Amino acid sequence: MGKLKKILLGESENISSTDKEIYSEEETSEPLLQSLKDNDEIIQKEFSLSIDFHYSTLVVGKRDAIAYYFDTLISKDRLTEEIFEPLVAAEGSDTVFQTGNLEEFRKEYFASVPYKFAENYHQIFWKLLNGYAVIVIDGIEKALCINLGSIEKRSVSEPSTQTIIRGPKDSFTETMNTNISLIRRRIRNPNLCFEQYRVGQDTKTAVVVGYIKNITNEDLVQEVKSRIEKVNVVGLFDSGNIEEYLTDKSMTPFPLTYNTERPDNIAANLIEGKVAVLVDGSPFALSVPTVFTDFFISTEDYYQPFFMASFIRLIRYVSFMLSLLLPSLYVAISTYHHELIPTSLLISVQAQREGVPFPAVIEILLMELTFEVLREAGVRMPRAVGQTVSIVGALVIGQAAVEAGLVSSVLIIIVALTAIASFVSPIYNFSIATRILRFAFILMGALIGLYGVLLLVVIMVIHLTGLRSYGVPYLAPVAPLLLEDQKDVFVRMPVWDNITRPSYLKPKHTKKTTDQGNNTGPSQDKGNFS
């Protein structure tokens, strides 16, 4: 933890964003003085320029005291009920301070309130910035910190990017405690652990590592912790900021971490033996390690009958190939390999392209770029008009381009089918890889036809086989082929038949069930009540 502490305190030579070191809760500084006036001068000097910093003078027993707080971080109702009212009741009585025993005073007047003591100024500053009210009493070299944190937060709602037909409808929010509770509601296991780190020189953002200690491989957990300790950033605002620090250093368009806003998805990954990473302020949690097939699996697959789930999963694989290769195949065949097209279809396609001034490759690049612009415009514009702009824009521009003779009708069909297929992936950032590679395939198809497309496919497969996520081959369990893990890859076998965890994760316990009970599934001769 020493290296992490140095990073958090800004002691790295590569980071310097403020004119003084940022303190942390563990850092020691000058201890509090007995004089309330001297303590007040130091504390107010630190936050004198903040309009939301307030203090109230009090009388604790027969001693003067001051309560400090940020009104933007605490509940004012709790401030009145849990601090001011008990202190009014304590006025005039100084028996508990005969020996300066602050603990006895807390037990008598704040017995049921979350608290901590602060013995130096850094601890006071840290507590104030984390939603505590700090009470400093004259003659006492220790401050009482009462937790009154109340931050505005978004309520739990349905996922916005990973919709589902059948299954739980809740999603993560920007509040860490809420996200942890959503996971614990699903995994009532005392071995489920959440360890917290503070990352970011200025933001001190809470980063939580979650795992099940009697399932997850210890080496994997230690590797995740080690990478978090090495994170060296000024500010951390979302899990996307830390994602690149957690992935293996590889130049690849394919995502090496799995992100989701669905608690049931993270819970399922934890039970499999993976590690979850949650960032305070982010509704997206990360899961590592990640393999290629994870991006074709949806939690809804396990809420549907296995025949239906297997069919939908195969559609996802086909859609991936269509979104990646369909435009390049059109360019290659229409340019170099006319003999592969039936004569009647070839005549129809060439008739539509008659009068089009551009070759097929320029034609499809123009339409693909136009669709990418429309897609981004629809995402970034206000929600009320975003969908209208993207849909109407695509229809109007496509129809106008065909009527103007700039593109052919069949190309509009190709681009539309490719775009629809790219949305089939359950995880949005995986479709980004296909969008990028699609242009490379189009150019290769235009240069040397189907040979170029096939060559690039081979290069892509070689690249995928060389990727690793925390030492796990990216194409596992397909390459290397792990026969024991094939029950939940291209198709989903019945739940009662899929009772082992992925072997490539090297979990402590490979079986998901105990030896007790029946895991063979129901038989046809049972349940006959006639």
Short mmCIF file of C-alpha atoms in Angstrom, two decimals:
data_model
loop_
_atom_site.label_atom_id
_atom_site.label_comp_id
_atom_site.label_asym_id
_atom_site.label_seq_id
_atom_site.Cartn_x
_atom_site.Cartn_y
_atom_site.Cartn_z
CA MET A 1 0.00 0.00 0.00
CA GLY A 2 3.03 2.29 0.27
CA LYS A 3 3.16 2.92 -3.47
CA LEU A 4 -0.57 3.60 -3.60
CA LYS A 5 -0.24 6.07 -0.77
CA LYS A 6 2.50 7.95 -2.59
CA ILE A 7 0.36 8.14 -5.70
CA LEU A 8 -2.66 9.39 -3.77
CA LEU A 9 -0.57 12.00 -1.99
CA GLY A 10 0.79 13.33 -5.25
CA GLU A 11 4.39 12.29 -4.57
CA SER A 12 4.90 11.02 -8.11
CA GLU A 13 7.26 13.11 -10.22
CA ASN A 14 4.88 12.90 -13.17
CA ILE A 15 1.87 14.48 -11.49
CA SER A 16 1.47 17.97 -10.13
CA SER A 17 -1.81 19.81 -10.51
CA THR A 18 -1.95 21.88 -7.34
CA ASP A 19 0.36 24.16 -5.41
CA LYS A 20 0.38 21.87 -2.37
CA GLU A 21 0.08 18.21 -1.58
CA ILE A 22 -3.41 16.71 -1.36
CA TYR A 23 -3.94 15.06 1.99
CA SER A 24 -5.60 11.76 2.70
CA GLU A 25 -7.31 10.31 5.74
CA GLU A 26 -4.26 8.28 6.75
CA GLU A 27 -1.80 11.16 6.41
CA THR A 28 -0.55 12.65 9.65
CA SER A 29 -0.06 16.38 10.13
CA GLU A 30 0.12 18.83 13.00
CA PRO A 31 -2.02 17.61 15.92
CA LEU A 32 -4.90 19.69 17.19
CA LEU A 33 -4.15 22.36 19.75
CA GLN A 34 -5.96 22.88 23.02
CA SER A 35 -6.88 26.43 22.10
CA LEU A 36 -10.17 26.57 20.20
CA LYS A 37 -9.20 29.93 18.73
CA ASP A 38 -5.97 28.57 17.23
CA ASN A 39 -7.74 25.52 15.81
CA ASP A 40 -10.46 27.71 14.32
CA GLU A 41 -7.93 29.91 12.51
CA ILE A 42 -6.24 26.91 10.87
CA ILE A 43 -9.47 25.20 9.79
CA GLN A 44 -11.13 28.34 8.45
CA LYS A 45 -7.99 29.34 6.56
CA GLU A 46 -8.14 26.05 4.64
CA PHE A 47 -11.72 26.53 3.39
CA SER A 48 -12.21 30.30 3.62
CA LEU A 49 -12.83 30.63 -0.14
CA SER A 50 -15.58 27.99 -0.29
CA ILE A 51 -19.11 29.40 -0.16
CA ASP A 52 -20.59 26.07 1.00
CA PHE A 53 -18.29 25.80 4.03
CA HIS A 54 -20.06 26.81 7.25
CA TYR A 55 -19.46 26.73 10.98
CA SER A 56 -21.63 27.22 14.04
CA THR A 57 -20.47 28.31 17.48
CA LEU A 58 -21.78 26.10 20.27
CA VAL A 59 -21.58 25.56 23.99
CA VAL A 60 -20.78 21.98 24.96
CA GLY A 61 -21.45 21.67 28.65
CA LYS A 62 -19.59 24.73 29.91
CA ARG A 63 -17.04 24.85 27.10
CA ASP A 64 -17.02 26.74 23.85
CA ALA A 65 -17.08 24.65 20.70
CA ILE A 66 -17.45 25.04 16.94
CA ALA A 67 -19.14 22.68 14.49
CA TYR A 68 -17.76 22.76 10.93
CA TYR A 69 -19.49 21.31 7.87
CA PHE A 70 -20.15 21.65 4.14
CA ASP A 71 -23.86 22.24 3.67
CA THR A 72 -23.67 20.73 0.17
CA LEU A 73 -22.48 17.38 1.54
CA ILE A 74 -24.65 16.88 4.61
CA SER A 75 -28.32 16.68 5.53
CA LYS A 76 -29.35 19.85 7.35
CA ASP A 77 -32.24 18.05 9.06
CA ARG A 78 -29.82 15.47 10.48
CA LEU A 79 -27.48 18.30 11.54
CA THR A 80 -30.25 19.77 13.68
CA GLU A 81 -31.58 16.48 15.04
CA GLU A 82 -28.32 14.64 15.65
CA ILE A 83 -25.95 17.43 16.68
CA PHE A 84 -27.61 20.67 17.71
CA GLU A 85 -30.42 19.15 19.78
CA PRO A 86 -28.13 16.79 21.79
CA LEU A 87 -25.71 19.66 22.42
CA VAL A 88 -28.52 21.86 23.72
CA ALA A 89 -29.36 19.04 26.15
CA ALA A 90 -25.71 18.91 27.26
CA GLU A 91 -25.48 22.64 27.98
CA GLY A 92 -24.55 23.45 31.55
CA SER A 93 -23.15 20.02 32.36
CA ASP A 94 -19.40 19.56 32.31
CA THR A 95 -19.07 16.36 34.29
CA VAL A 96 -17.94 14.30 31.30
CA PHE A 97 -15.11 16.74 30.60
CA GLN A 98 -13.54 16.68 34.02
CA THR A 99 -10.76 14.54 32.54
CA GLY A 100 -11.27 15.60 28.94
CA ASN A 101 -12.82 12.25 28.04
CA LEU A 102 -14.43 12.84 24.64
CA GLU A 103 -15.42 9.17 24.32
CA GLU A 104 -17.64 9.34 27.40
CA PHE A 105 -19.29 12.46 26.02
CA ARG A 106 -19.96 10.69 22.70
CA LYS A 107 -21.48 7.66 24.40
CA GLU A 108 -23.87 9.84 26.37
CA TYR A 109 -25.09 12.17 23.62
CA PHE A 110 -24.21 10.52 20.27
CA ALA A 111 -24.46 6.82 21.05
CA SER A 112 -26.37 5.79 17.90
CA VAL A 113 -24.66 8.09 15.37
CA PRO A 114 -21.85 6.94 13.04
CA TYR A 115 -18.69 8.70 14.18
CA LYS A 116 -14.91 8.88 14.08
CA PHE A 117 -12.31 10.84 16.00
CA ALA A 118 -9.76 13.14 14.37
CA GLU A 119 -6.49 13.94 16.04
CA ASN A 120 -4.84 16.11 13.38
CA TYR A 121 -5.87 18.66 10.80
CA HIS A 122 -5.56 16.39 7.78
CA GLN A 123 -8.05 13.98 9.30
CA ILE A 124 -10.44 16.86 9.95
CA PHE A 125 -10.15 18.13 6.38
CA TRP A 126 -10.72 14.63 5.00
CA LYS A 127 -13.83 14.08 7.10
CA LEU A 128 -15.28 17.43 6.12
CA LEU A 129 -14.84 16.59 2.43
CA ASN A 130 -16.59 13.26 2.96
CA GLY A 131 -19.83 14.53 4.48
CA TYR A 132 -18.95 14.68 8.18
CA ALA A 133 -19.72 17.44 10.63
CA VAL A 134 -16.66 18.08 12.80
CA ILE A 135 -17.03 19.33 16.39
CA VAL A 136 -13.95 20.96 17.91
CA ILE A 137 -14.15 21.70 21.65
CA ASP A 138 -12.01 24.12 23.59
CA GLY A 139 -9.39 22.37 25.69
CA ILE A 140 -9.78 19.00 23.90
CA GLU A 141 -6.99 17.90 21.55
CA LYS A 142 -9.32 15.67 19.58
CA ALA A 143 -12.31 16.38 17.31
CA LEU A 144 -15.56 14.43 17.11
CA CYS A 145 -16.64 13.71 13.52
CA ILE A 146 -20.30 12.81 12.95
CA ASN A 147 -21.30 11.26 9.64
CA LEU A 148 -24.18 13.31 8.19
CA GLY A 149 -23.48 12.57 4.53
CA SER A 150 -26.41 13.19 2.21
CA ILE A 151 -25.57 13.52 -1.48
CA GLU A 152 -28.20 13.89 -4.17
CA LYS A 153 -28.38 10.65 -6.12
CA ARG A 154 -30.30 9.10 -8.96
CA SER A 155 -32.78 6.39 -8.09
CA VAL A 156 -32.42 2.87 -9.42
CA SER A 157 -33.97 2.64 -12.89
CA GLU A 158 -33.99 0.42 -15.96
CA PRO A 159 -30.74 0.05 -17.95
CA SER A 160 -30.47 2.59 -20.75
CA THR A 161 -27.84 0.88 -22.92
CA GLN A 162 -28.46 -2.82 -22.21
CA THR A 163 -32.19 -3.34 -22.43
CA ILE A 164 -33.77 -6.69 -21.66
CA ILE A 165 -37.17 -8.29 -22.28
CA ARG A 166 -37.22 -10.86 -19.52
CA GLY A 167 -35.19 -10.49 -16.35
CA PRO A 168 -34.40 -7.94 -13.62
CA LYS A 169 -34.98 -4.34 -14.65
CA ASP A 170 -32.67 -2.56 -12.22
CA SER A 171 -29.32 -1.03 -13.11
CA PHE A 172 -26.32 0.51 -11.40
CA THR A 173 -26.37 4.17 -10.39
CA GLU A 174 -23.64 6.71 -9.65
CA THR A 175 -23.67 5.88 -5.92
CA MET A 176 -21.19 3.26 -4.70
CA ASN A 177 -23.23 2.04 -1.72
CA THR A 178 -26.27 1.53 -3.93
CA ASN A 179 -24.27 -0.47 -6.45
CA ILE A 180 -22.76 -2.72 -3.79
CA SER A 181 -26.20 -3.33 -2.28
CA LEU A 182 -27.58 -4.35 -5.69
CA ILE A 183 -24.87 -7.01 -5.91
CA ARG A 184 -25.28 -8.21 -2.34
CA ARG A 185 -29.01 -8.63 -2.84
CA ARG A 186 -28.16 -11.26 -5.45
CA ILE A 187 -25.16 -12.91 -3.78
CA ARG A 188 -25.84 -13.57 -0.09
CA ASN A 189 -22.46 -15.09 0.49
CA PRO A 190 -20.22 -14.11 3.43
CA ASN A 191 -17.22 -14.75 1.17
CA LEU A 192 -18.23 -11.89 -1.13
CA CYS A 193 -15.62 -9.20 -0.48
CA PHE A 194 -15.40 -5.54 -1.47
CA GLU A 195 -12.07 -3.77 -0.94
CA GLN A 196 -11.78 -0.03 -1.42
CA TYR A 197 -8.97 2.10 -2.83
CA ARG A 198 -8.67 5.85 -3.32
CA VAL A 199 -7.49 6.84 -6.79
CA GLY A 200 -6.88 10.29 -8.27
CA GLN A 201 -4.60 12.95 -6.85
CA ASP A 202 -7.32 15.61 -6.78
CA THR A 203 -10.55 13.60 -6.79
CA LYS A 204 -9.69 10.79 -4.31
CA THR A 205 -12.32 8.67 -6.04
CA ALA A 206 -13.35 5.43 -4.34
CA VAL A 207 -12.54 2.34 -6.44
CA VAL A 208 -13.90 -0.94 -5.13
CA VAL A 209 -12.64 -4.42 -6.07
CA GLY A 210 -15.26 -7.16 -5.63
CA TYR A 211 -14.70 -10.90 -5.65
CA ILE A 212 -15.77 -14.11 -3.90
CA LYS A 213 -12.75 -15.22 -1.94
CA ASN A 214 -13.55 -18.94 -1.87
CA ILE A 215 -14.07 -19.04 -5.66
CA THR A 216 -11.87 -16.47 -7.38
CA ASN A 217 -8.25 -17.27 -8.08
CA GLU A 218 -6.03 -15.41 -5.62
CA ASP A 219 -3.41 -14.56 -8.25
CA LEU A 220 -6.10 -12.85 -10.33
CA VAL A 221 -7.29 -10.79 -7.36
CA GLN A 222 -3.75 -9.72 -6.49
CA GLU A 223 -3.05 -8.73 -10.10
CA VAL A 224 -6.15 -6.52 -10.22
CA LYS A 225 -5.19 -4.87 -6.93
CA SER A 226 -1.63 -4.35 -8.15
CA ARG A 227 -2.80 -2.60 -11.31
CA ILE A 228 -5.10 -0.31 -9.33
CA GLU A 229 -2.26 0.61 -7.01
CA LYS A 230 -0.21 1.67 -10.03
CA VAL A 231 -2.89 3.99 -11.42
CA ASN A 232 -1.36 7.46 -11.59
CA VAL A 233 -3.97 10.03 -12.54
CA VAL A 234 -5.01 13.48 -11.41
CA GLY A 235 -8.75 12.87 -11.60
CA LEU A 236 -11.01 9.83 -11.91
CA PHE A 237 -14.65 10.39 -12.85
CA ASP A 238 -15.80 7.18 -14.54
CA SER A 239 -14.83 3.55 -14.89
CA GLY A 240 -13.75 4.37 -18.44
CA ASN A 241 -10.90 6.48 -17.01
CA ILE A 242 -9.40 3.52 -15.20
CA GLU A 243 -10.23 0.88 -17.81
CA GLU A 244 -7.07 1.39 -19.85
CA TYR A 245 -4.94 1.02 -16.73
CA LEU A 246 -6.53 -2.34 -15.95
CA THR A 247 -6.19 -3.90 -19.40
CA ASP A 248 -3.14 -5.62 -20.79
CA LYS A 249 -1.01 -3.26 -22.86
CA SER A 250 -2.09 -4.22 -26.37
CA MET A 251 -2.81 -2.11 -29.44
CA THR A 252 -6.19 -3.53 -30.39
CA PRO A 253 -9.65 -2.25 -31.28
CA PHE A 254 -11.24 -5.11 -29.33
CA PRO A 255 -12.20 -4.39 -25.70
CA LEU A 256 -10.19 -6.33 -23.13
CA THR A 257 -12.48 -5.47 -20.22
CA TYR A 258 -16.19 -6.09 -19.93
CA ASN A 259 -18.35 -3.17 -18.83
CA THR A 260 -22.01 -3.34 -17.92
CA GLU A 261 -24.67 -1.38 -16.04
CA ARG A 262 -26.57 -4.56 -15.10
CA PRO A 263 -26.08 -5.84 -11.50
CA ASP A 264 -27.22 -9.35 -12.45
CA ASN A 265 -24.49 -9.45 -15.07
CA ILE A 266 -21.77 -8.57 -12.57
CA ALA A 267 -23.23 -11.01 -10.03
CA ALA A 268 -23.10 -13.83 -12.60
CA ASN A 269 -19.48 -12.97 -13.45
CA LEU A 270 -18.51 -13.01 -9.78
CA ILE A 271 -20.01 -16.46 -9.34
CA GLU A 272 -18.05 -17.63 -12.37
CA GLY A 273 -14.83 -16.58 -10.66
CA LYS A 274 -14.16 -13.14 -12.14
CA VAL A 275 -13.30 -9.86 -10.43
CA ALA A 276 -15.53 -6.78 -10.52
CA VAL A 277 -14.29 -3.19 -10.36
CA LEU A 278 -16.70 -0.42 -9.36
CA VAL A 279 -15.94 3.31 -9.48
CA ASP A 280 -17.81 5.80 -7.35
CA GLY A 281 -19.76 8.15 -9.60
CA SER A 282 -19.99 5.69 -12.50
CA PRO A 283 -23.06 3.55 -13.35
CA PHE A 284 -20.87 1.12 -15.33
CA ALA A 285 -18.99 -1.66 -13.57
CA LEU A 286 -16.02 -3.52 -15.03
CA SER A 287 -15.42 -7.26 -15.04
CA VAL A 288 -12.08 -8.99 -15.65
CA PRO A 289 -10.68 -11.09 -17.19
CA THR A 290 -12.59 -10.86 -20.46
CA VAL A 291 -12.68 -13.20 -23.44
CA PHE A 292 -14.04 -12.73 -26.95
CA THR A 293 -17.15 -14.86 -26.41
CA ASP A 294 -18.27 -12.74 -23.43
CA PHE A 295 -19.52 -10.08 -25.84
CA PHE A 296 -21.99 -12.49 -27.45
CA ILE A 297 -23.56 -13.58 -24.17
CA SER A 298 -26.42 -11.72 -22.54
CA THR A 299 -27.87 -12.33 -19.09
CA GLU A 300 -31.24 -12.76 -20.79
CA ASP A 301 -29.91 -16.00 -22.31
CA TYR A 302 -30.28 -17.59 -18.88
CA TYR A 303 -33.82 -16.34 -18.38
CA GLN A 304 -35.09 -17.88 -21.64
CA PRO A 305 -35.46 -21.57 -22.61
CA PHE A 306 -32.08 -22.92 -23.73
CA PHE A 307 -33.26 -23.64 -27.30
CA MET A 308 -34.37 -20.02 -27.75
CA ALA A 309 -31.24 -18.69 -26.05
CA SER A 310 -28.97 -20.80 -28.27
CA PHE A 311 -30.79 -19.62 -31.40
CA ILE A 312 -30.44 -15.96 -30.42
CA ARG A 313 -26.77 -16.43 -29.56
CA LEU A 314 -26.05 -17.93 -32.98
CA ILE A 315 -27.80 -14.92 -34.53
CA ARG A 316 -25.37 -12.66 -32.66
CA TYR A 317 -22.36 -14.48 -34.14
CA VAL A 318 -23.84 -14.28 -37.63
CA SER A 319 -24.66 -10.60 -37.15
CA PHE A 320 -21.08 -9.91 -36.12
CA MET A 321 -19.77 -11.48 -39.33
CA LEU A 322 -22.34 -9.59 -41.42
CA SER A 323 -21.53 -6.21 -39.89
CA LEU A 324 -17.81 -6.87 -40.33
CA LEU A 325 -17.66 -8.42 -43.82
CA LEU A 326 -20.83 -7.63 -45.80
CA PRO A 327 -19.73 -4.24 -47.26
CA SER A 328 -16.28 -5.57 -48.16
CA LEU A 329 -17.78 -8.66 -49.81
CA TYR A 330 -20.06 -6.42 -51.88
CA VAL A 331 -17.11 -4.30 -53.02
CA ALA A 332 -14.90 -7.31 -53.78
CA ILE A 333 -17.51 -9.28 -55.71
CA SER A 334 -18.93 -6.34 -57.64
CA THR A 335 -15.42 -5.21 -58.61
CA TYR A 336 -13.41 -8.40 -59.23
CA HIS A 337 -15.59 -11.50 -58.99
CA HIS A 338 -18.63 -11.05 -61.21
CA GLU A 339 -18.71 -14.80 -61.88
CA LEU A 340 -19.84 -15.43 -58.29
CA ILE A 341 -23.08 -13.53 -58.84
CA PRO A 342 -26.00 -15.27 -60.65
CA THR A 343 -26.48 -13.78 -64.09
CA SER A 344 -29.97 -12.41 -63.47
CA LEU A 345 -28.87 -10.77 -60.21
CA LEU A 346 -25.73 -9.38 -61.86
CA ILE A 347 -27.80 -7.78 -64.63
CA SER A 348 -30.12 -6.24 -62.03
CA VAL A 349 -27.23 -4.87 -59.95
CA GLN A 350 -25.41 -3.43 -62.96
CA ALA A 351 -28.63 -1.85 -64.22
CA GLN A 352 -29.05 -0.07 -60.88
CA ARG A 353 -25.45 1.14 -60.97
CA GLU A 354 -25.85 2.54 -64.46
CA GLY A 355 -25.21 6.26 -64.27
CA VAL A 356 -23.55 6.13 -60.82
CA PRO A 357 -20.39 8.27 -61.20
CA PHE A 358 -18.33 6.57 -58.47
CA PRO A 359 -16.74 3.12 -58.23
CA ALA A 360 -18.23 0.73 -55.68
CA VAL A 361 -15.58 1.40 -53.04
CA ILE A 362 -16.07 5.19 -53.08
CA GLU A 363 -19.82 4.69 -53.16
CA ILE A 364 -19.92 2.50 -50.06
CA LEU A 365 -17.34 4.56 -48.14
CA LEU A 366 -19.46 7.67 -48.65
CA MET A 367 -22.58 5.94 -47.36
CA GLU A 368 -20.80 4.31 -44.43
CA LEU A 369 -19.28 7.62 -43.33
CA THR A 370 -22.65 9.33 -43.73
CA PHE A 371 -24.32 6.71 -41.56
CA GLU A 372 -21.61 7.04 -38.91
CA VAL A 373 -22.20 10.81 -38.81
CA LEU A 374 -25.97 10.27 -38.47
CA ARG A 375 -25.42 7.70 -35.73
CA GLU A 376 -23.24 10.05 -33.69
CA ALA A 377 -25.61 12.95 -34.27
CA GLY A 378 -28.51 10.88 -32.99
CA VAL A 379 -26.56 9.93 -29.85
CA ARG A 380 -25.27 13.42 -28.99
CA MET A 381 -28.37 15.45 -29.75
CA PRO A 382 -31.14 15.97 -27.17
CA ARG A 383 -33.14 12.79 -26.67
CA ALA A 384 -36.37 14.39 -27.88
CA VAL A 385 -34.97 15.01 -31.36
CA GLY A 386 -32.04 12.60 -31.55
CA GLN A 387 -33.95 9.56 -32.82
CA THR A 388 -35.94 11.69 -35.23
CA VAL A 389 -32.81 13.17 -36.76
CA SER A 390 -31.08 9.81 -37.14
CA ILE A 391 -34.06 7.97 -38.62
CA VAL A 392 -35.44 10.76 -40.82
CA GLY A 393 -31.93 11.80 -41.85
CA ALA A 394 -31.06 8.27 -42.97
CA LEU A 395 -34.29 7.88 -44.93
CA VAL A 396 -34.16 11.29 -46.57
CA ILE A 397 -30.46 11.20 -47.44
CA GLY A 398 -30.62 7.60 -48.68
CA GLN A 399 -33.63 8.22 -50.88
CA ALA A 400 -32.23 11.50 -52.20
CA ALA A 401 -28.86 9.89 -52.98
CA VAL A 402 -30.54 7.11 -54.99
CA GLU A 403 -32.76 9.54 -56.92
CA ALA A 404 -29.77 11.78 -57.64
CA GLY A 405 -27.88 8.81 -59.07
CA LEU A 406 -25.03 9.10 -56.58
CA VAL A 407 -25.47 5.57 -55.18
CA SER A 408 -27.38 2.46 -56.18
CA SER A 409 -30.41 1.00 -54.42
CA VAL A 410 -28.68 -2.27 -53.57
CA LEU A 411 -25.93 -0.38 -51.76
CA ILE A 412 -28.50 1.29 -49.49
CA ILE A 413 -29.73 -2.19 -48.58
CA ILE A 414 -26.17 -3.35 -47.85
CA VAL A 415 -25.40 -0.36 -45.60
CA ALA A 416 -28.73 -0.60 -43.76
CA LEU A 417 -28.35 -4.35 -43.11
CA THR A 418 -24.78 -3.81 -41.92
CA ALA A 419 -25.84 -1.06 -39.53
CA ILE A 420 -28.69 -3.11 -38.08
CA ALA A 421 -26.42 -6.14 -37.61
CA SER A 422 -23.89 -4.02 -35.69
CA PHE A 423 -26.53 -3.20 -33.06
CA VAL A 424 -27.15 -6.86 -32.21
CA SER A 425 -24.16 -7.12 -29.84
CA PRO A 426 -25.30 -6.89 -26.19
CA ILE A 427 -22.27 -4.71 -25.32
CA TYR A 428 -22.01 -1.39 -27.15
CA ASN A 429 -18.22 -0.93 -27.03
CA PHE A 430 -17.70 -4.26 -28.80
CA SER A 431 -19.60 -2.97 -31.85
CA ILE A 432 -17.08 -0.11 -32.03
CA ALA A 433 -14.39 -2.63 -33.02
CA THR A 434 -16.49 -3.88 -35.95
CA ARG A 435 -17.21 -0.30 -37.06
CA ILE A 436 -13.48 0.47 -37.20
CA LEU A 437 -12.39 -2.77 -38.86
CA ARG A 438 -15.18 -2.56 -41.42
CA PHE A 439 -13.39 0.24 -43.25
CA ALA A 440 -10.14 -1.75 -43.35
CA PHE A 441 -11.97 -4.71 -44.88
CA ILE A 442 -13.63 -2.45 -47.47
CA LEU A 443 -10.26 -1.07 -48.56
CA MET A 444 -8.70 -4.53 -48.77
CA GLY A 445 -11.65 -5.78 -50.79
CA ALA A 446 -11.25 -2.87 -53.19
CA LEU A 447 -7.51 -3.50 -53.61
CA ILE A 448 -7.30 -7.26 -54.22
CA GLY A 449 -10.84 -8.57 -53.97
CA LEU A 450 -11.81 -11.60 -51.90
CA TYR A 451 -8.14 -12.50 -51.44
CA GLY A 452 -7.65 -9.27 -49.54
CA VAL A 453 -10.73 -9.89 -47.38
CA LEU A 454 -9.55 -13.41 -46.58
CA LEU A 455 -6.03 -12.18 -45.84
CA LEU A 456 -7.34 -9.59 -43.40
CA VAL A 457 -9.53 -12.20 -41.71
CA VAL A 458 -6.46 -14.37 -41.18
CA ILE A 459 -4.51 -11.41 -39.78
CA MET A 460 -7.40 -10.56 -37.44
CA VAL A 461 -7.62 -14.13 -36.14
CA ILE A 462 -3.86 -14.21 -35.54
CA HIS A 463 -4.17 -10.91 -33.69
CA LEU A 464 -7.01 -12.26 -31.54
CA THR A 465 -5.09 -15.39 -30.65
CA GLY A 466 -2.21 -13.24 -29.41
CA LEU A 467 -4.35 -11.10 -27.08
CA ARG A 468 -4.43 -11.77 -23.35
CA SER A 469 -6.63 -10.52 -20.56
CA TYR A 470 -4.88 -11.05 -17.24
CA GLY A 471 -3.02 -13.96 -18.78
CA VAL A 472 -6.18 -15.57 -20.17
CA PRO A 473 -6.16 -16.16 -23.97
CA TYR A 474 -8.71 -13.83 -25.55
CA LEU A 475 -10.21 -16.58 -27.71
CA ALA A 476 -10.56 -19.07 -24.84
CA PRO A 477 -12.21 -21.56 -24.66
CA VAL A 478 -12.10 -21.85 -28.48
CA ALA A 479 -8.37 -21.27 -28.94
CA PRO A 480 -6.96 -23.05 -27.07
CA LEU A 481 -9.83 -25.52 -27.37
CA LEU A 482 -11.18 -26.43 -23.94
CA LEU A 483 -13.79 -29.13 -24.43
CA GLU A 484 -15.08 -28.90 -20.85
CA ASP A 485 -16.04 -25.25 -21.41
CA GLN A 486 -18.01 -25.66 -24.65
CA LYS A 487 -21.43 -25.93 -23.02
CA ASP A 488 -21.90 -22.16 -22.88
CA VAL A 489 -20.07 -20.71 -25.87
CA PHE A 490 -21.87 -20.92 -29.22
CA VAL A 491 -24.99 -22.50 -27.73
CA ARG A 492 -26.32 -22.61 -24.21
CA MET A 493 -26.89 -26.01 -22.76
CA PRO A 494 -29.58 -26.50 -20.07
CA VAL A 495 -28.72 -24.99 -16.72
CA TRP A 496 -28.78 -28.38 -14.99
CA ASP A 497 -26.15 -29.61 -17.46
CA ASN A 498 -23.84 -26.60 -17.12
CA ILE A 499 -22.49 -26.99 -13.58
CA THR A 500 -18.81 -26.16 -13.98
CA ARG A 501 -17.04 -22.81 -13.99
CA PRO A 502 -14.78 -21.84 -16.90
CA SER A 503 -11.49 -23.71 -16.47
CA TYR A 504 -9.47 -20.85 -18.01
CA LEU A 505 -10.29 -18.73 -14.92
CA LYS A 506 -8.64 -21.36 -12.69
CA PRO A 507 -11.22 -20.96 -9.90
CA LYS A 508 -10.70 -22.53 -6.49
CA HIS A 509 -13.87 -24.58 -6.94
CA THR A 510 -14.66 -25.74 -10.47
CA LYS A 511 -18.21 -26.93 -9.73
CA LYS A 512 -21.08 -24.50 -9.21
CA THR A 513 -23.09 -27.07 -7.23
CA THR A 514 -22.45 -29.43 -4.37
CA ASP A 515 -22.55 -33.20 -4.67
CA GLN A 516 -25.89 -33.23 -2.90
CA GLY A 517 -29.10 -32.96 -4.89
CA ASN A 518 -30.06 -33.86 -8.44
CA ASN A 519 -28.26 -32.04 -11.26
CA THR A 520 -29.25 -34.38 -14.07
CA GLY A 521 -32.42 -32.51 -14.94
CA PRO A 522 -36.00 -33.81 -14.92
CA SER A 523 -36.79 -37.07 -16.65
CA GLN A 524 -39.88 -37.86 -18.69
CA ASP A 525 -41.22 -40.49 -16.32
CA LYS A 526 -41.45 -38.07 -13.38
CA GLY A 527 -44.38 -35.87 -12.55
CA ASN A 528 -47.05 -38.34 -13.75
CA PHE A 529 -50.07 -37.67 -11.56
CA SER A 530 -52.59 -39.69 -13.55
#
